XYZ file of C-alpha atoms in Angstrom:
589
model
C 74.009 4.281 92.018
C 76.538 5.809 90.454
C 77.370 9.100 88.568
C 79.354 10.536 85.650
C 81.328 11.845 88.885
C 82.090 8.236 90.238
C 82.697 6.921 86.725
C 85.689 9.613 86.180
C 87.292 9.546 90.174
C 87.644 5.311 89.054
C 89.551 5.853 86.068
C 91.763 8.497 87.693
C 92.083 5.874 90.710
C 93.047 2.921 88.169
C 95.529 4.916 86.512
C 99.208 4.420 88.037
C 100.889 7.337 86.562
C 98.772 10.677 86.318
C 101.586 12.594 85.337
C 101.958 14.454 81.884
C 103.625 12.658 79.230
C 106.767 14.248 78.263
C 106.153 13.919 74.741
C 102.988 15.611 74.589
C 103.865 18.574 77.126
C 106.791 19.016 74.856
C 104.538 19.047 71.746
C 101.846 21.342 73.259
C 104.446 24.118 74.289
C 106.059 24.090 70.644
C 102.683 24.294 69.100
C 102.219 27.506 71.698
C 105.694 28.987 70.897
C 105.103 28.109 66.934
C 101.782 30.217 66.858
C 103.396 33.049 69.017
C 106.056 33.152 66.324
C 103.654 33.252 63.537
C 101.440 36.368 65.318
C 104.416 38.651 66.169
C 106.815 37.636 62.841
C 106.225 41.083 60.990
C 107.066 42.970 64.419
C 110.931 43.173 65.060
C 112.486 42.279 68.343
C 115.657 42.612 69.969
C 118.347 44.356 67.889
C 118.762 44.108 64.104
C 121.855 42.067 63.848
C 121.132 38.357 65.190
C 118.295 35.656 66.008
C 114.786 37.351 67.097
C 114.442 37.361 70.676
C 112.015 34.233 70.354
C 114.875 32.196 69.126
C 117.166 33.523 71.641
C 114.188 31.634 74.526
C 114.537 28.566 72.477
C 117.806 28.272 72.346
C 118.113 28.917 76.307
C 115.516 26.579 77.050
C 117.227 24.181 75.075
C 121.090 24.755 75.659
C 120.283 25.056 79.594
C 118.616 21.483 79.641
C 121.659 19.971 77.949
C 123.981 21.672 80.013
C 122.838 21.056 83.503
C 121.277 17.226 82.540
C 117.890 18.621 83.686
C 114.870 16.741 83.266
C 112.741 17.624 80.341
C 109.888 18.417 82.665
C 112.291 20.771 84.213
C 113.475 22.122 81.808
C 110.091 23.345 80.210
C 108.772 24.908 83.414
C 112.009 27.113 83.585
C 111.171 27.890 79.419
C 107.615 28.618 80.750
C 109.047 31.572 82.927
C 111.238 33.146 81.211
C 108.706 33.001 78.152
C 106.373 34.960 80.304
C 108.445 36.997 81.563
C 110.043 38.097 78.163
C 106.460 38.852 76.585
C 105.701 41.232 79.550
C 109.162 43.010 78.865
C 108.380 42.960 74.955
C 104.565 44.153 75.877
C 106.323 46.508 77.958
C 108.058 48.059 75.355
C 105.638 48.297 73.121
C 103.880 50.562 75.559
C 106.330 52.920 76.110
C 106.477 53.457 72.512
C 105.416 57.006 71.414
C 102.482 57.389 69.609
C 102.610 58.714 65.697
C 99.945 61.660 65.928
C 98.978 62.570 62.997
C 99.057 66.568 62.246
C 96.504 68.891 61.716
C 97.075 70.077 58.553
C 96.731 73.857 58.134
C 93.643 75.469 56.610
C 94.665 77.637 53.655
C 93.794 81.395 53.392
C 90.976 80.858 51.542
C 89.013 78.245 54.182
C 90.640 79.927 57.003
C 88.958 83.410 56.760
C 85.415 83.960 57.424
C 83.446 86.069 54.350
C 83.175 89.683 55.303
C 79.449 90.365 55.796
C 77.690 91.453 52.960
C 76.816 95.105 53.177
C 73.040 95.698 53.867
C 70.923 97.898 51.903
C 67.688 99.278 53.489
C 64.756 100.350 50.995
C 62.724 103.086 51.389
C 59.168 101.895 52.189
C 56.742 101.510 49.532
C 54.814 104.487 51.127
C 57.406 106.645 51.712
C 58.509 106.157 48.107
C 54.810 106.996 46.417
C 54.365 109.642 48.772
C 58.008 111.138 47.413
C 56.545 110.511 43.671
C 53.290 112.544 44.665
C 55.119 115.253 45.321
C 56.635 115.944 42.450
C 60.096 114.396 43.183
C 61.944 113.323 40.037
C 65.245 112.152 42.067
C 65.768 108.297 42.314
C 65.626 106.706 45.048
C 69.141 105.999 46.244
C 69.921 102.683 48.386
C 71.333 103.467 51.895
C 74.285 101.491 53.079
C 74.434 101.174 56.649
C 77.817 100.055 58.160
C 78.102 96.484 59.355
C 77.395 95.626 62.875
C 81.297 93.875 63.219
C 84.181 93.072 61.466
C 84.783 89.799 61.517
C 88.498 88.602 62.442
C 90.544 86.082 60.101
C 90.761 83.015 61.641
C 93.962 80.020 60.963
C 93.537 77.141 62.847
C 97.123 75.555 63.508
C 98.022 71.822 64.228
C 98.795 71.139 67.499
C 102.740 70.323 68.292
C 103.511 67.067 70.178
C 106.116 66.896 72.701
C 107.475 63.040 74.099
C 104.044 61.765 74.973
C 102.056 64.359 76.077
C 100.190 66.832 73.600
C 101.223 70.911 74.227
C 98.649 72.491 76.330
C 96.455 75.020 74.944
C 97.361 78.839 75.602
C 95.736 80.312 78.494
C 93.050 82.997 77.725
C 90.978 85.475 79.553
C 87.362 85.088 80.643
C 85.674 87.705 81.436
C 82.214 87.676 83.564
C 78.770 89.061 82.757
C 79.019 92.316 83.715
C 75.814 90.859 85.865
C 77.429 88.860 87.347
C 80.825 90.639 88.327
C 81.235 91.759 92.646
C 80.349 95.193 92.286
C 81.414 97.070 95.869
C 80.463 100.249 97.099
C 82.682 103.248 95.616
C 84.423 105.512 97.950
C 83.223 109.331 97.009
C 85.830 111.146 98.714
C 83.672 112.523 101.569
C 86.207 111.809 104.821
C 85.067 114.769 107.546
C 87.315 115.856 110.083
C 87.253 118.360 112.546
C 89.078 121.797 111.671
C 91.823 122.128 113.769
C 93.959 125.192 114.281
C 97.544 124.506 115.728
C 98.272 125.559 119.098
C 99.823 129.212 118.912
C 102.999 130.132 121.051
C 101.898 131.799 124.121
C 103.817 134.432 126.171
C 104.442 132.609 129.819
C 103.795 136.509 131.440
C 100.403 137.341 129.525
C 99.083 133.512 129.858
C 100.862 131.552 131.971
C 97.989 128.483 132.835
C 97.207 126.055 130.114
C 94.431 123.508 130.437
C 93.389 120.164 128.650
C 91.677 117.281 128.811
C 93.451 113.707 128.020
C 93.175 112.041 124.730
C 94.018 108.076 124.526
C 91.987 107.782 121.365
C 94.297 106.299 118.361
C 92.158 106.719 115.188
C 94.206 109.805 114.156
C 97.238 107.304 113.515
C 95.802 104.294 111.790
C 93.798 106.227 109.350
C 96.864 108.381 108.328
C 98.925 104.701 108.375
C 95.927 103.339 105.772
C 96.138 106.497 103.755
C 100.028 106.174 103.082
C 100.362 102.658 102.723
C 97.860 103.688 99.456
C 99.991 106.068 98.351
C 97.359 108.706 99.372
C 98.147 112.099 101.190
C 95.763 112.123 104.459
C 93.873 115.543 104.866
C 95.668 117.960 107.315
C 92.874 117.730 109.702
C 93.116 114.053 109.606
C 96.527 114.350 111.875
C 96.296 114.919 115.499
C 99.623 115.183 116.616
C 98.793 113.867 120.697
C 96.950 110.804 118.802
C 100.236 109.694 116.904
C 102.385 110.094 119.777
C 99.808 107.862 122.141
C 99.238 105.098 119.744
C 102.426 103.496 120.976
C 102.843 101.849 124.740
C 105.594 103.087 126.857
C 106.998 101.687 129.550
C 106.393 104.509 131.886
C 106.513 104.043 135.987
C 102.871 103.175 137.273
C 100.861 103.136 140.459
C 101.723 100.863 143.424
C 97.931 99.959 143.928
C 94.685 100.697 142.774
C 93.992 103.968 145.446
C 95.662 105.919 143.366
C 94.936 105.063 139.449
C 97.844 106.334 137.727
C 100.790 107.759 138.202
C 102.460 111.166 136.839
C 105.917 111.630 135.450
C 107.472 114.667 134.348
C 110.823 115.855 133.253
C 112.272 118.114 130.540
C 114.718 116.918 127.504
C 116.618 118.967 124.908
C 114.340 119.476 121.648
C 115.576 117.479 118.946
C 114.673 120.057 116.048
C 115.790 123.567 117.935
C 118.801 123.620 120.622
C 117.189 126.399 122.588
C 114.177 125.652 123.389
C 113.366 122.354 125.779
C 110.644 119.789 125.545
C 108.274 119.110 129.115
C 107.036 116.092 129.037
C 104.161 115.137 131.096
C 103.427 111.304 131.326
C 100.650 109.091 133.139
C 100.930 105.461 133.190
C 97.317 103.911 134.612
C 96.958 101.095 136.627
C 96.690 97.412 135.191
C 93.872 95.464 136.614
C 94.486 91.195 136.555
C 91.935 88.747 135.712
C 90.192 88.714 138.913
C 89.658 92.514 139.646
C 87.881 92.993 136.215
C 84.029 94.040 136.092
C 81.404 91.488 134.300
C 81.020 93.670 130.644
C 77.490 94.511 129.169
C 78.258 94.876 125.262
C 75.627 96.291 122.722
C 76.862 95.900 119.033
C 75.770 98.437 116.915
C 76.466 97.936 113.690
C 76.334 99.954 110.560
C 75.243 97.576 107.375
C 73.810 100.286 105.241
C 74.859 100.266 101.610
C 77.957 102.177 102.028
C 79.761 99.196 104.511
C 79.471 97.019 101.449
C 82.991 96.421 100.970
C 86.153 94.343 102.391
C 87.351 96.799 104.189
C 84.307 97.738 106.241
C 81.715 95.156 107.245
C 83.562 92.231 106.702
C 86.667 93.426 108.529
C 83.975 94.424 111.116
C 82.717 90.977 111.393
C 85.909 89.852 111.970
C 87.323 92.845 114.528
C 83.966 91.803 116.777
C 84.369 87.852 116.560
C 88.283 88.668 118.220
C 86.318 90.761 120.781
C 84.131 88.411 121.586
C 86.775 85.276 122.344
C 88.018 87.604 124.556
C 85.355 88.180 126.729
C 83.778 85.840 129.878
C 81.583 83.014 129.672
C 79.123 85.351 131.922
C 79.560 88.577 129.899
C 76.497 89.880 128.092
C 76.346 90.463 124.253
C 73.490 92.348 122.072
C 73.587 93.013 118.618
C 71.788 96.041 116.917
C 71.722 96.744 113.164
C 70.670 100.139 111.573
C 70.129 100.631 107.700
C 66.866 102.326 107.168
C 65.426 101.041 109.979
C 66.997 99.641 112.959
C 66.712 96.160 114.152
C 67.958 93.734 117.023
C 69.538 90.802 115.606
C 70.949 89.432 118.759
C 69.368 89.979 122.524
C 71.424 89.831 125.082
C 72.934 86.713 125.071
C 75.890 85.137 127.797
C 79.187 85.242 125.936
C 79.847 81.714 127.121
C 77.080 81.209 124.030
C 79.649 81.840 121.854
C 78.693 79.904 118.668
C 75.365 81.654 118.850
C 76.705 85.417 118.898
C 79.375 84.755 115.971
C 76.136 82.990 113.897
C 74.719 86.518 114.272
C 77.798 88.334 112.942
C 78.511 86.046 110.276
C 74.393 86.457 108.880
C 74.787 90.290 108.545
C 74.673 91.817 104.637
C 75.139 95.406 104.044
C 72.246 97.539 102.167
C 69.759 100.466 102.379
C 70.310 104.197 103.961
C 71.492 104.992 107.342
C 69.104 105.328 110.190
C 72.208 105.854 113.074
C 69.838 107.779 115.497
C 67.420 105.327 115.357
C 69.655 102.422 115.744
C 71.659 104.286 118.676
C 68.195 104.914 120.669
C 67.563 100.937 120.088
C 71.086 99.746 121.295
C 70.542 101.883 124.340
C 67.188 99.945 125.352
C 69.220 96.865 125.325
C 71.942 98.103 127.201
C 69.407 99.379 129.826
C 67.795 95.740 129.523
C 70.530 93.940 131.195
C 72.449 96.952 132.995
C 74.899 95.425 135.503
C 75.405 97.696 138.750
C 78.952 96.598 138.972
C 79.925 95.790 135.395
C 81.009 98.139 132.287
C 77.806 98.963 130.301
C 78.727 99.950 127.146
C 77.483 100.435 123.617
C 80.104 99.807 120.621
C 79.335 101.673 117.192
C 80.904 100.257 114.148
C 80.407 102.175 111.198
C 82.174 104.858 108.146
C 80.974 107.444 110.081
C 77.854 108.158 108.073
C 74.456 109.163 109.337
C 71.860 109.915 106.852
C 68.693 109.786 108.158
C 68.066 110.293 111.839
C 69.529 113.108 114.279
C 72.360 114.445 111.898
C 72.955 117.837 114.021
C 76.220 116.849 115.732
C 74.734 118.847 118.739
C 72.117 117.135 119.045
C 73.148 114.111 118.747
C 76.135 115.046 121.616
C 73.192 115.548 124.104
C 71.670 112.691 123.853
C 74.601 110.820 124.494
C 75.885 113.115 127.336
C 71.822 111.829 128.835
C 72.645 108.491 128.514
C 76.227 108.626 129.627
C 74.900 109.853 133.019
C 72.976 107.070 133.691
C 76.125 104.833 133.622
C 76.094 103.645 129.984
C 79.256 104.903 127.761
C 79.978 104.674 124.151
C 82.560 103.763 122.220
C 83.047 104.035 118.363
C 85.205 101.905 115.836
C 85.517 103.391 112.598
C 86.345 101.502 108.929
C 86.581 102.034 105.342
C 87.547 105.052 103.609
C 86.063 107.883 101.602
C 82.961 108.285 103.658
C 84.403 108.131 107.113
C 82.765 111.090 109.192
C 85.892 111.206 111.764
C 84.150 114.705 112.981
C 80.812 112.824 114.292
C 82.928 109.550 115.724
C 84.985 111.655 117.926
C 81.954 113.954 119.026
C 80.203 110.982 120.039
C 83.119 108.999 121.876
C 84.148 112.030 123.924
C 80.858 112.985 125.091
C 79.890 108.969 125.631
C 82.890 108.529 128.011
C 84.595 106.028 125.517
C 87.329 105.827 122.974
C 87.185 105.958 119.170
C 89.687 103.694 116.854
C 89.867 103.682 113.537
C 90.394 99.699 111.968
C 92.276 99.402 108.537
C 94.072 96.579 108.854
C 92.927 92.845 110.961
C 96.106 93.339 113.103
C 94.348 96.802 113.865
C 91.616 95.393 115.143
C 93.410 92.456 117.011
C 95.756 96.020 118.842
C 92.408 97.635 119.667
C 90.209 94.707 120.598
C 92.464 91.703 122.210
C 96.033 93.311 122.944
C 94.884 96.424 124.511
C 90.883 95.134 125.595
C 91.805 96.169 129.014
C 92.404 99.602 128.493
C 89.759 99.765 126.162
C 86.755 98.253 128.338
C 87.832 98.858 131.776
C 87.928 102.852 132.835
C 89.791 103.642 136.467
C 90.039 107.135 136.230
C 87.477 109.441 134.800
C 87.484 113.088 133.846
C 91.082 113.307 133.847
C 92.248 116.814 133.455
C 96.072 118.491 133.389
C 96.335 122.071 133.853
C 100.346 123.503 133.635
C 101.038 126.756 135.362
C 104.347 128.248 133.821
C 107.097 130.391 135.586
C 107.248 133.935 133.838
C 110.531 134.083 135.420
C 112.152 130.993 133.859
C 109.951 130.201 130.305
C 109.106 132.804 128.283
C 107.060 130.858 125.568
C 105.590 127.771 125.656
C 102.902 125.941 123.226
C 101.096 122.633 123.799
C 101.885 120.374 120.907
C 98.821 118.865 120.062
C 95.211 118.415 121.820
C 93.751 121.274 119.699
C 90.344 119.601 120.026
C 90.751 118.822 123.899
C 91.341 122.516 125.050
C 89.467 123.664 127.945
C 88.643 126.888 129.593
C 91.117 127.775 132.779
C 88.275 127.496 135.412
C 86.825 124.257 133.887
C 89.617 122.373 135.509
C 87.861 123.022 139.390
C 84.583 122.268 137.596
C 83.756 118.691 137.998
C 80.573 119.363 135.905
C 82.831 119.723 132.823
C 83.462 116.214 131.208
C 87.060 115.040 130.059
C 88.692 112.062 128.974
C 89.077 108.733 130.545
C 91.607 106.493 131.209
C 91.317 102.377 131.113
C 93.215 100.001 132.669
C 97.183 100.130 132.099
C 96.701 103.169 129.573
C 99.630 105.504 129.057
C 98.965 109.012 127.757
C 101.995 111.815 126.761
C 101.858 115.320 126.819
C 104.487 117.418 125.739
C 105.084 121.388 125.957
C 107.635 123.413 124.054
C 108.929 125.974 126.248
C 111.415 128.788 125.607
C 113.732 129.272 128.722
C 114.025 133.285 129.386
C 117.346 133.663 128.783
C 117.009 131.907 125.374
C 117.544 133.428 122.442
C 114.548 131.489 120.438
C 112.180 133.866 121.549
C 109.615 134.733 119.065
C 107.903 137.837 121.064
C 110.218 140.880 122.025
C 109.410 142.357 125.647
C 106.991 145.184 125.946
C 108.982 148.693 126.399
C 105.934 150.556 128.158
C 104.743 146.765 130.006
C 105.305 146.710 133.585
C 107.331 144.157 135.301
C 106.308 142.442 137.767
C 108.645 141.165 140.534
C 110.299 137.825 140.534
C 107.988 134.882 142.496
C 108.985 134.424 145.761
C 108.973 130.688 145.359
C 109.759 128.073 142.339
C 112.982 130.329 141.240
C 114.057 127.230 139.838
C 111.250 125.731 138.392
C 109.789 125.805 135.156
C 106.465 125.526 136.096
C 103.784 123.445 138.183
C 101.071 120.415 137.322
C 98.067 119.641 138.352
C 95.992 116.953 137.282
C 92.141 116.384 138.660
C 90.324 113.168 138.246
C 87.501 111.137 139.456
C 87.287 107.590 140.317
C 84.655 105.219 138.691
C 81.315 105.956 139.826
C 82.347 109.115 142.154
C 81.326 112.853 141.475
C 83.919 114.785 143.464
C 87.577 114.890 141.634
C 90.911 114.216 143.237
C 94.189 116.181 142.872
C 97.460 115.133 141.925
C 100.272 117.772 141.656
C 104.025 118.039 141.275
C 106.544 120.978 140.450
C 108.575 120.927 137.364
C 112.201 121.503 138.187
C 114.676 123.185 135.639
C 117.180 120.951 136.425
């Protein structure tokens, strides 16, 4: 049984030569070229002179066949290839021609103008008209004109210009978001508060030969002043604390050889740059630097202000990034807790090991600003968490981050100071990070930091956050000496007058120096502290006070004739109750 396919195969096998007949192939190609010539005869190709492109192709095919004696089939194959290439080239040329776009007709003046709105008229109500007529009003009622609600602008359409193949882009225009969709941040109120500072006066060495003060390692004044100047604003006078401006920078002072003595004091005398007749007594302290193995574990509680006043890019968002930087510096066994306060205090993160950084950072990312400020309640809850995960051999510290305004709770600085002091005695210290401007309460921040045995810093940029919480994290967190006090006794025979530059808020009474119950500043690992006195030598003509005519003249000192003074420094090692003493004379030459 055979089918049609078998029959077709049999016919092909019977044929001896199944190649296409040359005459038939030539006729087919000729018909195709003629059809193509008919279709594209109206479109000009090539140059204006000479044969059209299709005629050139025909001549090329025929001439090549005759010249080289090729078989017709070979010539036809070459001609077909050239024809295909030619068609592609022709079509590509057509595509490259610039389209002619009809220009949009301009609207005439009448058609392009929106008619002015018809003046609206308001008629008196019928009842009102009847009442007037009843009262005997004969005056005709006049229509009251109302000003149109808007003045319609004239709109003129312009034709779109075409350059090359691309239509000219429309001109840019501004888009204003609706008022209810705009991001509105808390507006600063210009309520920055600073402690009133009375500049240290010049003192007569014979009348008051002893000067006593606590060290200050805070740097918030410098960064706040810098932030003000960067905004072309002069800072408040009391915002400038000279000692913090000086101590902001690190200095290459000589440090102690071992941890037995936590710091080394360096005292020297230099000429005064602004007065050739006085001298500067320079007291420099360099703390011992702990290495990674010696650093104790940290139990940290972040007490974060999320009140409405923190809703500003330079406040809560910067605070979150700063805290993330601090988390990255912690060891895996350190502990972190987070408490917020805004209207009511709340625990955002229970004590968590720092090795779970994702959980800690996630808690920071979820913080939002809003509500009033109940700082006192937040402080109580933060100390409770610190006590919950208290480490006897580690650092237990609450880090308060805020713009400094406490609207609800303990607003009396003295009452809040007492609370912080009581918690300090239990081994939990307090540091303060300030953010933002216009609502910054530096006075309260300084009170909390000083009485919490911590430090205060102002964060105005991410670089400042990195400096305080990354580069200087050891000096910020790890205390090597507590209650550090400095007392200088000047020699009246060599020094006529003196004044302490800065430290106005850290002055102590003379008897406080030997009283270990009086609190003073702490020094962290690797910290540098600088204190400067300007002294007037006895024979200097720069003296501001004359000698007393009737005053008793004391006899010259038996010892110390070649000394400007005598420097004493008291400190306590962490955890100890009794202070230690370091002293050294200050030579004249």
